[in-house]
Coordinates of C-alpha atoms and ligand atoms in Angstrom, one line a residue:
X1 CA -24.3 -159.9 -146.1
X2 CA -21.0 -158.4 -147.2
X3 CA -21.3 -156.3 -150.3
X4 CA -17.7 -156.6 -151.4
X5 CA -16.2 -159.0 -153.9
X6 CA -14.5 -162.3 -152.8
X7 CA -11.0 -160.9 -153.3
X8 CA -11.8 -158.0 -151.0
X9 CA -13.5 -160.1 -148.3
X10 CA -10.6 -162.5 -148.3
X11 CA -7.9 -159.9 -148.0
X12 CA -9.6 -157.5 -145.6
X13 CA -10.8 -159.9 -142.8
X14 CA -10.1 -158.0 -139.5
X15 CA -7.7 -155.5 -141.2
X16 CA -7.5 -152.1 -139.5
X17 CA -9.8 -153.1 -136.7
X18 CA -7.3 -152.7 -133.8
X19 CA -8.5 -149.7 -131.8
X20 CA -5.7 -149.9 -129.2
X21 CA -2.6 -149.5 -131.4
X22 CA -3.9 -149.2 -134.9
X23 CA -2.2 -152.4 -136.0
X24 CA -3.1 -153.0 -139.7
X25 CA -3.1 -156.8 -139.3
X26 CA -5.3 -157.8 -136.4
X27 CA -3.3 -159.1 -133.4
X28 CA -3.6 -162.7 -132.3
X29 CA -5.4 -163.3 -129.0
X30 CA -3.8 -166.3 -127.4
X31 CA -5.3 -165.8 -123.9
X32 CA -7.3 -168.8 -122.7
X33 CA -9.6 -166.7 -120.5
X34 CA -10.9 -163.1 -120.2
X35 CA -11.7 -161.0 -117.2
X36 CA -15.3 -160.1 -116.2
X37 CA -15.8 -156.3 -116.2
X38 CA -17.2 -156.8 -112.7
X39 CA -19.7 -158.8 -110.7
X40 CA -22.0 -160.7 -113.2
X41 CA -20.7 -158.6 -116.0
X42 CA -19.1 -160.9 -118.6
X43 CA -17.5 -159.5 -121.7
X44 CA -18.1 -160.8 -125.3
X45 CA -15.4 -163.4 -124.6
X46 CA -14.9 -165.3 -121.4
X47 CA -13.2 -168.6 -122.2
X48 CA -11.3 -169.5 -125.4
X49 CA -13.0 -172.9 -126.0
X50 CA -16.3 -171.0 -126.2
X51 CA -15.1 -167.9 -128.1
X52 CA -11.9 -166.2 -129.3
X53 CA -11.6 -162.9 -131.2
X54 CA -9.0 -164.3 -133.7
X55 CA -11.3 -167.3 -134.4
X56 CA -14.3 -165.0 -134.8
X57 CA -12.6 -162.9 -137.5
X58 CA -11.9 -165.9 -139.6
X59 CA -15.4 -167.4 -139.1
X60 CA -16.9 -164.1 -140.2
X61 CA -14.7 -163.8 -143.3
X62 CA -15.6 -167.4 -144.3
X63 CA -19.3 -166.8 -143.7
X64 CA -19.1 -163.7 -145.9
X65 CA -17.3 -165.6 -148.6
X66 CA -19.9 -168.4 -148.6
X67 CA -22.8 -165.9 -148.5
X68 CA -23.8 -167.4 -145.1
X69 CA -25.2 -165.9 -141.9
X70 CA -22.9 -167.6 -139.4
X71 CA -19.5 -169.3 -139.3
X72 CA -18.0 -171.7 -136.7
X73 CA -14.3 -172.6 -136.7
X74 CA -13.3 -176.1 -135.5
X75 CA -10.0 -177.8 -134.8
X76 CA -10.1 -180.1 -137.9
X77 CA -12.3 -180.7 -140.9
X78 CA -13.5 -183.9 -139.2
X79 CA -14.4 -181.9 -136.1
X80 CA -16.6 -179.7 -138.3
X81 CA -18.3 -182.9 -139.5
X82 CA -18.6 -184.2 -135.9
X83 CA -20.3 -180.9 -134.9
X84 CA -22.8 -181.0 -137.8
X85 CA -23.9 -184.5 -137.1
X86 CA -24.9 -183.5 -133.5
X87 CA -28.1 -182.4 -135.2
X88 CA -29.0 -186.1 -135.6
X89 CA -30.8 -188.4 -133.2
X90 CA -31.0 -192.2 -133.2
X91 CA -34.2 -192.3 -135.2
X92 CA -32.9 -190.0 -137.9
X93 CA -31.6 -191.0 -141.3
X94 CA -28.4 -189.6 -142.8
X95 CA -27.9 -190.0 -146.6
X96 CA -24.3 -189.8 -147.8
X97 CA -22.7 -190.3 -151.2
X98 CA -20.9 -193.6 -151.8
X99 CA -17.7 -191.7 -152.8
X100 CA -17.4 -189.2 -149.9
X101 CA -14.1 -188.6 -148.2
X102 CA -12.9 -191.8 -146.6
X103 CA -12.5 -190.2 -143.1
X104 CA -16.1 -188.9 -143.2
X105 CA -17.3 -192.4 -144.3
X106 CA -15.3 -194.1 -141.5
X107 CA -16.9 -191.8 -138.9
X108 CA -20.5 -192.1 -140.2
X109 CA -20.1 -195.9 -140.5
X110 CA -18.8 -196.4 -136.9
X111 CA -21.3 -194.0 -135.3
X112 CA -24.1 -195.7 -137.1
X113 CA -22.9 -199.1 -135.7
X114 CA -23.2 -197.5 -132.3
X115 CA -26.8 -196.6 -133.0
X116 CA -26.4 -192.8 -133.2
X117 CA -28.4 -192.5 -136.5
X118 CA -29.4 -194.6 -139.5
X119 CA -27.1 -194.4 -142.5
X120 CA -28.0 -194.7 -146.2
X121 CA -25.1 -194.7 -148.7
X122 CA -26.1 -194.0 -152.3
X123 CA -24.6 -193.0 -155.7
X124 CA -26.3 -189.6 -155.9
X125 CA -26.1 -189.7 -159.7
X126 CA -28.3 -192.9 -159.7
X127 CA -31.7 -191.2 -159.6
X128 CA -33.6 -194.3 -158.6
X129 CA -31.3 -194.9 -155.7
X130 CA -31.5 -191.3 -154.7
X131 CA -35.3 -191.3 -154.9
X132 CA -35.4 -194.4 -152.7
X133 CA -33.2 -192.7 -150.1
X134 CA -35.2 -189.5 -150.1
X135 CA -38.4 -191.5 -149.7
X136 CA -37.1 -192.5 -146.3
X137 CA -37.5 -188.8 -145.3
X138 CA -33.9 -188.3 -144.1
X139 CA -33.1 -185.7 -141.5
X140 CA -29.8 -184.8 -143.4
X141 CA -28.5 -185.3 -146.9
X142 CA -24.7 -185.0 -147.3
X143 CA -23.1 -183.8 -150.6
X144 CA -19.5 -183.7 -151.6
X145 CA -18.8 -182.5 -155.1
X146 CA -16.4 -182.9 -156.9
X147 CA -15.6 -186.2 -155.3
X148 CA -12.2 -187.6 -154.4
X149 CA -10.2 -188.9 -156.2
X150 CA -12.3 -189.3 -159.5
X151 CA -13.6 -185.7 -159.6
X152 CA -17.2 -186.8 -160.1
X153 CA -19.9 -184.1 -159.7
X154 CA -23.4 -184.2 -158.4
X155 CA -26.1 -181.5 -159.1
X156 CA -26.3 -179.6 -155.8
X157 CA -29.4 -177.6 -156.8
X158 CA -31.4 -180.7 -157.9
X159 CA -30.4 -182.8 -154.9
X160 CA -31.0 -179.9 -152.5
X161 CA -34.5 -179.3 -153.9
X162 CA -35.4 -182.9 -153.5
X163 CA -34.0 -183.1 -150.0
X164 CA -35.7 -179.8 -148.9
X165 CA -39.0 -181.2 -150.1
X166 CA -38.9 -183.8 -147.3
X167 CA -37.5 -181.3 -144.8
X168 CA -33.9 -182.5 -144.7
X169 CA -30.9 -180.4 -143.9
X170 CA -28.6 -180.2 -146.9
X171 CA -24.9 -180.2 -146.0
X172 CA -22.2 -179.7 -148.6
X173 CA -18.5 -180.5 -148.0
X174 CA -16.9 -177.7 -150.1
X175 CA -13.3 -178.5 -149.3
X176 CA -12.2 -179.2 -152.9
X177 CA -13.5 -175.9 -154.4
X178 CA -13.8 -173.4 -151.5
X179 CA -16.2 -170.5 -151.7
X180 CA -14.1 -168.9 -154.4
X181 CA -15.1 -171.7 -156.9
X182 CA -18.5 -173.0 -155.6
X183 CA -21.1 -171.5 -153.3
X184 CA -23.5 -174.2 -152.2
X185 CA -25.7 -172.0 -150.0
X186 CA -26.8 -170.2 -153.2
X187 CA -27.6 -173.6 -154.7
X188 CA -29.9 -174.5 -151.9
X189 CA -27.7 -176.0 -149.1
X190 CA -28.3 -175.2 -145.5
X191 CA -24.8 -175.9 -144.2
X192 CA -21.4 -175.8 -145.9
X193 CA -18.3 -177.2 -144.3
X194 CA -14.6 -177.2 -145.0
X195 CA -11.4 -178.9 -144.1
X196 CA -9.5 -175.6 -143.9
X197 CA -6.4 -177.8 -143.8
X198 CA -6.5 -177.7 -147.6
X199 CA -6.9 -174.6 -149.9
X200 CA -8.3 -172.2 -147.3
X201 CA -5.1 -172.3 -145.2
X202 CA -3.2 -173.3 -148.3
X203 CA 0.3 -173.8 -146.9
X204 CA 0.2 -177.3 -145.5
X205 CA 0.9 -176.1 -142.0
X206 CA -2.5 -176.0 -140.2
X207 CA -5.2 -178.6 -139.5
X208 CA -8.6 -176.8 -139.1
X209 CA -12.2 -176.9 -140.1
X210 CA -15.1 -174.6 -140.6
X211 CA -18.9 -174.7 -140.7
X212 CA -21.0 -172.0 -142.4
X213 CA -24.8 -171.8 -142.2
X214 CA -27.4 -170.0 -144.2
X215 CA -29.6 -169.5 -141.1
X216 CA -28.2 -167.5 -138.2
X217 CA -29.9 -169.6 -135.4
X218 CA -28.7 -172.9 -136.9
X219 CA -25.1 -171.4 -136.8
X220 CA -25.6 -170.4 -133.2
X221 CA -26.8 -173.9 -132.4
X222 CA -23.8 -175.5 -134.1
X223 CA -21.4 -173.0 -132.3
X224 CA -23.0 -174.2 -129.0
X225 CA -22.4 -177.8 -130.0
X226 CA -18.7 -177.2 -131.0
X227 CA -18.1 -175.7 -127.6
X228 CA -20.1 -178.4 -125.9
X229 CA -18.2 -181.3 -127.4
X230 CA -14.9 -179.4 -127.2
X231 CA -13.9 -179.2 -130.9
X232 CA -13.5 -175.4 -131.5
X233 CA -10.5 -174.1 -133.4
X234 CA -7.3 -172.8 -131.8
X235 CA -6.4 -169.1 -132.0
X236 CA -3.0 -169.8 -133.6
X237 CA -4.5 -172.0 -136.3
X238 CA -7.2 -169.4 -136.9
X239 CA -4.5 -166.7 -137.3
X240 CA -2.5 -168.8 -139.7
X241 CA -5.6 -169.8 -141.7
X242 CA -6.7 -166.1 -141.9
X243 CA -3.3 -165.3 -143.3
X244 CA -3.7 -168.0 -145.9
X245 CA -7.2 -167.0 -146.7
X246 CA -6.1 -163.5 -147.7
X247 CA -4.4 -165.0 -150.8
X248 CA -6.9 -167.7 -151.5
X249 CA -8.5 -166.1 -154.6
X250 CA -5.2 -165.3 -156.3
X251 CA -3.7 -168.7 -155.3
X252 CA -6.7 -170.5 -156.8
X253 CA -6.4 -168.5 -160.1
X254 CA -2.9 -169.8 -160.6
X255 CA -3.7 -173.3 -159.2
X256 CA -6.5 -173.6 -161.7
X257 CA -4.6 -172.3 -164.7
X258 CA -1.7 -174.7 -164.1
X259 CA -4.1 -177.6 -163.5
X260 CA -5.8 -177.0 -166.8
X261 CA -2.5 -176.9 -168.6
X262 CA -1.4 -180.1 -167.0
X263 CA -4.7 -181.8 -167.7
X264 CA -4.4 -180.9 -171.4
X265 CA -0.8 -182.2 -171.4
X266 CA -1.7 -185.5 -169.7
X267 CA -4.6 -186.0 -172.1
X268 CA -2.2 -186.2 -175.0
X269 CA 0.5 -188.4 -173.4
X270 CA 0.6 -192.0 -174.6
X271 CA 1.5 -193.3 -171.1
X272 CA -1.8 -191.9 -169.8
X273 CA -5.0 -194.0 -170.3
X274 CA -7.6 -191.5 -169.0
X275 CA -7.6 -188.1 -167.3
X276 CA -10.3 -187.0 -164.8
X277 CA -10.6 -183.3 -164.7
X278 CA -14.0 -181.4 -164.9
X279 CA -12.4 -178.7 -167.0
X280 CA -11.8 -181.1 -169.9
X281 CA -14.6 -181.0 -172.5
X282 CA -14.8 -184.8 -172.5
X283 CA -15.4 -185.0 -168.7
X284 CA -19.0 -186.4 -168.5
X285 CA -20.1 -183.5 -166.2
X286 CA -18.2 -180.7 -167.9
X287 CA -21.5 -178.8 -168.5
X288 CA -22.6 -179.2 -164.9
X289 CA -19.2 -178.0 -163.7
X290 CA -19.6 -174.9 -165.9
X291 CA -23.1 -174.1 -164.5
X292 CA -22.6 -175.0 -160.9
X293 CA -19.0 -174.1 -160.2
X294 CA -17.1 -170.8 -160.7
X295 CA -14.1 -172.7 -161.9
X296 CA -12.8 -176.2 -162.4
X297 CA -10.4 -176.4 -159.4
X298 CA -6.9 -177.7 -159.3
X299 CA -7.3 -181.3 -158.3
X300 CA -7.1 -183.9 -161.1
X301 CA -6.4 -187.6 -161.4
X302 CA -5.5 -190.0 -164.2
X303 CA -5.1 -193.6 -165.0
X304 CA -1.7 -194.6 -166.3
X305 CA -1.4 -197.1 -169.1
X306 CA -0.3 -200.4 -167.3
X307 CA -0.9 -201.4 -163.8
X308 CA 0.5 -201.2 -160.3
X309 CA 4.2 -201.5 -161.5
X310 CA 3.8 -198.5 -163.6
X311 CA 2.3 -196.5 -160.7
X312 CA 5.3 -197.5 -158.6
X313 CA 7.7 -196.4 -161.3
X314 CA 5.8 -193.2 -161.8
X315 CA 5.9 -192.0 -158.2
X316 CA 9.5 -193.2 -157.8
X317 CA 10.6 -191.1 -160.9
X318 CA 8.7 -188.0 -160.1
X319 CA 10.8 -185.2 -158.4
X320 CA 9.0 -181.9 -157.9
X321 CA 5.6 -183.4 -156.8
X322 CA 5.9 -184.7 -153.2
X323 CA 4.5 -188.1 -152.6
X324 CA 2.0 -187.2 -149.9
X325 CA -1.6 -187.2 -148.9
X326 CA -3.7 -184.1 -148.3
X327 CA -4.1 -181.4 -151.0
X328 CA -4.5 -177.7 -151.6
X329 CA -1.1 -176.4 -150.5
X330 CA 1.2 -174.1 -152.5
X331 CA 3.4 -177.2 -153.2
X332 CA 2.4 -179.8 -155.8
X333 CA 1.6 -183.3 -154.4
X334 CA 1.2 -186.7 -156.0
X335 CA -0.8 -189.5 -154.4
X336 CA -1.4 -193.1 -155.4
X337 CA -4.9 -193.6 -153.9
X338 CA -4.8 -197.5 -154.0
X339 CA -1.8 -197.5 -151.5
X340 CA -2.5 -194.2 -149.8
X341 CA -5.8 -192.4 -149.3
X342 CA -7.9 -195.5 -150.2
X343 CA -5.7 -198.2 -148.9
X344 CA -8.3 -199.1 -146.3
X345 CA -10.8 -200.1 -148.9
X346 CA -11.3 -203.8 -150.0
X347 CA -9.5 -204.1 -153.4
X348 CA -12.6 -205.3 -155.2
X349 CA -14.7 -202.4 -153.8
X350 CA -12.0 -200.0 -154.7
X351 CA -11.8 -201.3 -158.3
X352 CA -15.6 -201.2 -158.6
X353 CA -15.6 -197.6 -157.4
X354 CA -13.2 -196.8 -160.3
X355 CA -10.1 -196.4 -158.2
X356 CA -7.7 -198.6 -160.2
X357 CA -4.2 -199.6 -159.2
X358 CA -2.9 -197.3 -161.9
X359 CA -4.8 -194.2 -160.7
X360 CA -2.7 -191.2 -159.8
X361 CA -4.0 -188.1 -158.1
X362 CA -2.4 -184.7 -158.4
X363 CA -2.8 -181.6 -156.2
X364 CA -1.4 -178.9 -158.6
X365 CA 0.7 -176.3 -156.7
X366 CA 2.1 -172.9 -157.6
X367 CA 5.5 -173.9 -159.0
X368 CA 6.3 -172.9 -162.6
X369 CA 3.9 -175.0 -164.7
X370 CA 6.8 -175.6 -167.2
X371 CA 8.8 -177.2 -164.4
X372 CA 5.8 -179.3 -163.3
X373 CA 5.2 -180.5 -166.9
X374 CA 8.9 -181.3 -167.3
X375 CA 8.8 -183.4 -164.1
X376 CA 5.6 -185.2 -165.2
X377 CA 7.0 -185.7 -168.7
X378 CA 10.2 -187.4 -167.7
X379 CA 8.3 -189.7 -165.3
X380 CA 5.7 -190.6 -167.9
X381 CA 8.4 -191.3 -170.5
X382 CA 9.9 -193.8 -168.0
X383 CA 6.5 -195.4 -167.6
X384 CA 6.1 -195.5 -171.4
X385 CA 9.4 -197.3 -171.8
X386 CA 8.3 -199.9 -169.3
X387 CA 5.2 -200.9 -171.2
Ligands
PLP1 N1 -13.5 -183.4 -146.2 C1 -12.7 -183.6 -147.2 C2 -13.3 -183.5 -148.6 C3 -11.4 -183.9 -147.0 O1 -10.6 -184.2 -148.1 C4 -10.8 -184.0 -145.7 C5 -9.4 -184.4 -145.4 O2 -8.7 -184.9 -146.3 C6 -11.7 -183.8 -144.6 C7 -13.0 -183.4 -144.9 C8 -11.3 -183.9 -143.2 O3 -10.5 -182.8 -142.9 P1 -9.3 -182.7 -141.8 O4 -8.2 -183.6 -142.3 O5 -9.0 -181.3 -141.7 O6 -9.9 -183.3 -140.5

């Protein structure tokens, strides 16, 4: 366990460890293979799919930040998920939240159809539904909080306690908050995973994933699986993500501050019907956010007054926010879930899930918040004039 604060762990990963030249920043090891010292004498690393020094440094830093015992880097966030579900056999049950990331859902759904495990989808805030799912004695309970795009929370400590009582692995996808703002292992989870593509790398130029375990042996097993199925992360991506990680705590401070300012601004604007941001006092789980999280994050969404025409007008008018999927980069992004991230959902299911045609999602970046508000303001005024 690393005794330093998060800022120190994030900045110092691998710094001043180069014994050959004294490089302050650790060099990147691109070699795909490593010599044996001699007959039957392998070194720590032999082949880069199995292990790589650059990747190990990042895995260690992330494990330290999450308070875990072991870290595994994968080539994408979905590869991290693919690795974790290798723990399941056909007779095992996996319980997932009804509003988990669409790509995760698509994978779980298609693998279940091929008989790899049994899948139970529940609203984890519906206690009766959760109780019924836990009564099936699942092998794994999946948690993702806050959810995308409506920023709904679930109580990790309570669900983990319930799941642990029947011997289930508790897995938390911590992509939205990162270890800087939420540490699920301390709330009872066994495994945390990330799409490092988002805040951890933070510059929208890497696709990568990570798994962190509370138990060392479980981490070793998952590392074995990542190598076995061939989904370990590349040295270059690990180097880039390590570079991004060094500024994660300070980036998040500013991301959050700007997101809170923007949420308050949107909350007052007449062209906005409803804002979804856990930092707002009227968010139904504001108190849970305060107790379970170390901050409110920088993702938010809102319903525009009006319908699909107003959404179209809004995204056409906006200038500084890029109309793009993904999140967590230094640049601000706007997404229209109905036609982008959640376009694959049946319209009726989408509306039932609360993802209306007028829902807009923002990933608040690091530009001047005054400029961002100016941009939102002119776009919202155009929407207002159309109503
Ligand atoms: N988990 C969450 C919450 C995500 O938002 C995403 C991607 O958007 C993933 C996992 C998958 O990560 P990747 O795109 O790096 O494979």
